[in-house]
Each structure stands twice: as C-alpha cells, then as structure tokens.
Amino acid sequence: MYFLPEDLDNYVVAHSEQEPELLQQLTRETYQKILQPIMLSGPYQGRVLSMISKLIRPKSILELGTFTGYSTLCLAEGLAPNGELHTIDINEELVDFQRKYFDKSDYGEQIIQHTGSALDIIPKLDQTFDLVFIDADKPNYSNYFHLIIDKLKKGGIILSDNVLWHGKVVEPLNDKDKSTKAVLEYNTLLKNDKRIETVLLPIRDGLTISRKK
Ligand SMILES: C[S@@+](CC[C@H](N)C(=O)[O-])C[C@H]1O[C@@H](n2cnc3c(N)ncnc32)[C@H](O)[C@@H]1O
C-alpha cells in the first residue's frame, strides 16, 4: 500500500540509494521459495534501515523477526567493527536460507541467529543493545518493548515496523482484529513512556524511531 501518491513514491525511491546485488538475489529466492514474501522489508525501507544503522554505528543490534534475513543484512551494514547482531525468528525452516545469505555477505561472522519465540529468547540474552528492530508478531509488540527496554543502552534506539498497519490504525476497530488492537496499544505505549522519546515516520507501513533518554 502507498501512503504517498504512487508517482511521488516512485520519485522518492528513484532518488534514494539502490539496494545491493546480494539483497536483490535474496529477494528473488524469497519470492521463488518462501511463503508470504510480502513480509520482506523491501528496497526502500531496507536503505532507510541501513542508513539509520550507519548513523548509529551500533556495537550491538537485536532484531526480532528475521524472516529471510533482508532487514538483518541492511542493519548489519552499519555495525561497528567487531560489533554483533542477534536476530530471532520462531520459524526454524528459515535458518539455512538465512545463513546462506549471511555467509555470502561481509557480516556472516557478526550475525548470531536464534530460533524460537522472541518472548523466550530475549530474557536469556545477557547483554545490552545500541539498536533494536522490532518486526515480529504484532500482538506481542508491547511485550517485546517491556522485555527490551532495560537491555537498551542510554541513547539506544528502538525501530518498530508496521506501526501504521496498512492504515488500519485510523479505521474503525473490529473487536476481533487482535493485530490492529495491539498496534494501537503499542503506538500509545511508545508515545507515553517517559523513558523514551518517539517519532513515528510515515515510511512504507510506518516505522517508529524511539530513543532511550
Ligand atoms: C514481517 S516478518 C520479518 C521480516 C524481516 N524483518 C524483513 O524485513 O525482511 C516477521 C517474522 O517474525 C517471525 N515471528 C513471528 N512470531 C514470532 C515470535 N513469537 N518470535 C520470533 N519471531 C516471530 C515470523 O516467523 C516472521 O519470519
């Protein structure tokens, strides 16, 4: 879905960085072999994630929702030398696909895969993070925030994806629609939590940047 008129959206993309060849390959293979390829971050948001990560130069990144590794590789582009990126996904069938592309990249040794529910794995990570990207199941976004906030360094950044949820955040709420309800609650949580400052960017499906004070 386009939040900008399509011609303006095309102009924005045409005047931004192009995605690297490896990510084009990853996208092609995801569309050939994996269900729901629409979950990929895509070229424009990927370049946004890469740029934000390069501005931060994180020593430690945590990603929730690896899928086929597209956003993982974008975020890894900004890693400090010897930095590491922990990425979690519940779908064990994706592990080999992800590893193949991580090892083709310059960041294979810096990327640590975790398989299982992020709710179980985050509490076991005994370290702090400079940058966290939340892009897993929407109903747990608020739970993820509560689990990571104490693991986020002062000045650290949380990026939250799909916070406009295809525009449903401004439509009448259907009581059975758990994901929209969860995204609405999550957006309110980010806006009101005094430990962070937050800006919601209307990029693609909505990307919020929250900085820990
Ligand atoms: C939108 S996709 C991630 C897309 C990826 N970040 C990208 O930009 O290419 C969401 C992923 O979250 C994973 N996921 C869903 N529930 C999860 C959970 N409880 N813990 C960890 N991962 C989960 C799914 O298996 C799926 O691969």
mmCIF file of C-alpha atoms in Angstrom, residues 1 3 138 141 161-174 177-188 200-202 204-208:
data_model
loop_
_atom_site.group_PDB
_atom_site.id
_atom_site.type_symbol
_atom_site.label_atom_id
_atom_site.label_comp_id
_atom_site.label_asym_id
_atom_site.label_seq_id
_atom_site.Cartn_x
_atom_site.Cartn_y
_atom_site.Cartn_z
ATOM 1 C CA MET A 1 0.000 0.000 0.000
ATOM 2 C CA PHE A 3 0.733 6.303 1.732
ATOM 3 C CA LYS A 138 2.261 -7.603 16.174
ATOM 4 C CA TYR A 141 4.983 -5.724 20.277
ATOM 5 C CA ASP A 161 7.977 -1.647 11.883
ATOM 6 C CA ASN A 162 4.385 -1.704 10.553
ATOM 7 C CA VAL A 163 3.113 0.828 13.083
ATOM 8 C CA LEU A 164 0.529 2.182 10.586
ATOM 9 C CA TRP A 165 -0.651 -1.401 9.916
ATOM 10 C CA HIS A 166 -1.842 -0.781 6.345
ATOM 11 C CA GLY A 167 -3.699 2.341 7.524
ATOM 12 C CA LYS A 168 -5.941 0.341 9.883
ATOM 13 C CA VAL A 169 -4.807 2.445 12.857
ATOM 14 C CA VAL A 170 -7.179 5.215 11.741
ATOM 15 C CA GLU A 171 -10.101 2.998 10.684
ATOM 16 C CA PRO A 172 -12.976 1.858 12.941
ATOM 17 C CA LEU A 173 -11.681 -1.039 15.060
ATOM 18 C CA ASN A 174 -13.140 -4.521 14.591
ATOM 19 C CA ASP A 177 -8.801 -7.778 14.905
ATOM 20 C CA LYS A 178 -6.127 -8.519 17.507
ATOM 21 C CA SER A 179 -3.212 -7.191 15.462
ATOM 22 C CA THR A 180 -4.699 -3.737 14.884
ATOM 23 C CA LYS A 181 -5.688 -3.507 18.565
ATOM 24 C CA ALA A 182 -2.131 -4.461 19.551
ATOM 25 C CA VAL A 183 -0.543 -1.920 17.188
ATOM 26 C CA LEU A 184 -2.838 0.839 18.516
ATOM 27 C CA GLU A 185 -1.893 -0.031 22.116
ATOM 28 C CA TYR A 186 1.768 -0.211 21.179
ATOM 29 C CA ASN A 187 1.770 3.207 19.490
ATOM 30 C CA THR A 188 0.150 4.704 22.616
ATOM 31 C CA LEU A 200 6.589 7.921 14.029
ATOM 32 C CA LEU A 201 7.784 8.160 10.423
ATOM 33 C CA PRO A 202 5.277 7.518 7.595
ATOM 34 C CA ARG A 204 6.281 2.352 3.941
ATOM 35 C CA ASP A 205 3.906 0.728 6.510
ATOM 36 C CA GLY A 206 5.076 3.102 9.267
ATOM 37 C CA LEU A 207 8.410 2.994 11.076
ATOM 38 C CA THR A 208 8.768 4.452 14.566
#
